Amino acid sequence: MLRRACPDGLVVGLELWFAGLRFAQKRSPGLLVQGDVRTCPFGKQFDLIGMFDVLEHIPEERETLLSLRELLAHGGFLVLTVPVHQYLWSYFDEAAQHCRRYAAKEIQEKLVQAGFQVDFIQWKLTTQG
């Protein structure tokens, strides 16, 4: 989807774990790199970074957000999805090895503290079924 939306851009996936990288390779024919965003192997900045349901797994949350900020080019965008509301914590969070869930105000404050300007937050609860 990102390649279609950004046909002239370079789309790169970053995965910490080798097993996750092998799984991603089965789902995406694009450029995939094994590495840690906190010690990113790229020598350039990006106009757009997407981090979809990842931040809640990382104990070093602040360091990760600061690294993401450094990876963004001036005027670049971070698109981030995270699970909402700590009160919804369940066995699924434990099984998925989540470290936390977020409230809108909390994630906004953490992003601002890391140097981001928050333009838009959408909080959406869905039910599975």
C-alpha positions as semicolon CSV with decimal commas, in nm:
position;residue;x (nm);y (nm);z (nm)
1;M;0,000;0,000;0,000
2;L;0,284;0,242;0,081
3;R;0,451;0,173;-0,253
4;R;0,127;0,260;-0,432
5;A;0,080;0,576;-0,224
6;C;0,445;0,683;-0,270
7;P;0,538;0,555;-0,618
8;D;0,849;0,774;-0,640
9;G;0,962;0,706;-0,283
10;L;1,183;0,442;-0,134
11;V;0,983;0,224;0,104
12;V;1,195;0,039;0,360
13;G;1,084;-0,192;0,639
14;L;1,283;-0,227;0,961
15;E;1,247;-0,530;1,188
16;L;1,437;-0,600;1,508
17;W;1,413;-0,979;1,509
18;F;1,532;-1,213;1,236
19;A;1,222;-1,433;1,271
20;G;1,001;-1,127;1,223
21;L;1,204;-1,024;0,921
22;R;1,151;-1,365;0,760
23;F;0,776;-1,338;0,825
24;A;0,769;-0,986;0,674
25;Q;0,956;-1,108;0,365
26;K;0,669;-1,349;0,297
27;R;0,420;-1,059;0,309
28;S;0,617;-0,785;0,132
29;P;0,852;-0,801;-0,165
30;G;1,006;-0,466;-0,068
31;L;1,336;-0,372;0,092
32;L;1,349;-0,508;0,447
33;V;1,634;-0,451;0,692
34;Q;1,707;-0,612;1,026
35;G;1,794;-0,353;1,288
36;D;1,694;-0,150;1,591
37;V;1,539;0,192;1,540
38;R;1,744;0,321;1,835
39;T;2,067;0,240;1,650
40;C;1,931;0,271;1,301
41;P;2,151;0,147;1,018
42;F;2,035;0,415;0,773
43;G;2,253;0,713;0,689
44;K;1,961;0,930;0,585
45;Q;1,640;1,080;0,714
46;F;1,291;0,989;0,600
47;D;0,994;1,202;0,496
48;L;0,747;0,951;0,638
49;I;0,783;0,689;0,910
50;G;0,506;0,446;0,993
51;M;0,509;0,253;1,318
52;F;0,201;0,036;1,340
53;D;0,130;-0,142;1,669
54;V;0,497;-0,158;1,766
55;L;0,568;0,108;2,030
56;E;0,365;-0,072;2,298
57;H;0,609;-0,366;2,275
58;I;0,924;-0,162;2,338
59;P;1,038;-0,110;2,700
60;E;1,266;0,178;2,591
61;E;0,975;0,394;2,477
62;R;1,133;0,738;2,524
63;E;1,460;0,641;2,354
64;T;1,263;0,496;2,065
65;L;1,056;0,812;2,017
66;L;1,372;1,027;2,028
67;S;1,535;0,803;1,766
68;L;1,229;0,824;1,544
69;R;1,239;1,203;1,570
70;E;1,603;1,205;1,461
71;L;1,519;0,982;1,163
72;L;1,254;1,223;1,034
73;A;1,351;1,487;0,782
74;H;1,243;1,845;0,852
75;G;0,871;1,858;0,776
76;G;0,845;1,478;0,785
77;F;0,558;1,281;0,934
78;L;0,527;0,998;1,183
79;V;0,217;0,781;1,149
80;L;0,174;0,583;1,467
81;T;-0,085;0,334;1,589
82;V;-0,099;0,205;1,947
83;P;-0,354;0,015;2,157
84;V;-0,579;0,238;2,364
85;H;-0,680;0,259;2,729
86;Q;-0,490;0,077;3,002
87;Y;-0,821;-0,033;3,154
88;L;-0,869;-0,259;2,850
89;W;-0,555;-0,454;2,944
90;S;-0,625;-0,826;2,904
91;Y;-0,469;-1,165;2,854
92;F;-0,420;-1,065;2,489
93;D;-0,181;-0,788;2,595
94;E;0,014;-1,037;2,803
95;A;0,028;-1,290;2,519
96;A;0,132;-1,019;2,269
97;Q;0,404;-0,904;2,512
98;H;0,273;-0,548;2,535
99;C;0,442;-0,320;2,786
100;R;0,158;-0,069;2,796
101;R;-0,159;0,077;2,646
102;Y;-0,215;0,449;2,595
103;A;-0,457;0,730;2,665
104;A;-0,474;1,003;2,399
105;K;-0,338;1,271;2,630
106;E;-0,054;1,043;2,744
107;I;0,071;0,957;2,393
108;Q;0,042;1,319;2,286
109;E;0,252;1,435;2,583
110;K;0,516;1,169;2,515
111;L;0,536;1,266;2,149
112;V;0,569;1,636;2,230
113;Q;0,839;1,561;2,489
114;A;1,030;1,374;2,217
115;G;1,014;1,678;1,988
116;F;0,716;1,598;1,770
117;Q;0,439;1,837;1,678
118;V;0,114;1,642;1,703
119;D;-0,120;1,739;1,420
120;F;-0,386;1,473;1,455
121;I;-0,494;1,204;1,698
122;Q;-0,784;0,974;1,631
123;W;-0,902;0,745;1,906
124;K;-1,120;0,464;1,786
125;L;-1,248;0,169;1,980
126;T;-1,361;-0,128;1,777
127;T;-1,506;-0,457;1,880
128;Q;-1,406;-0,786;1,735
129;G;-1,674;-1,025;1,632
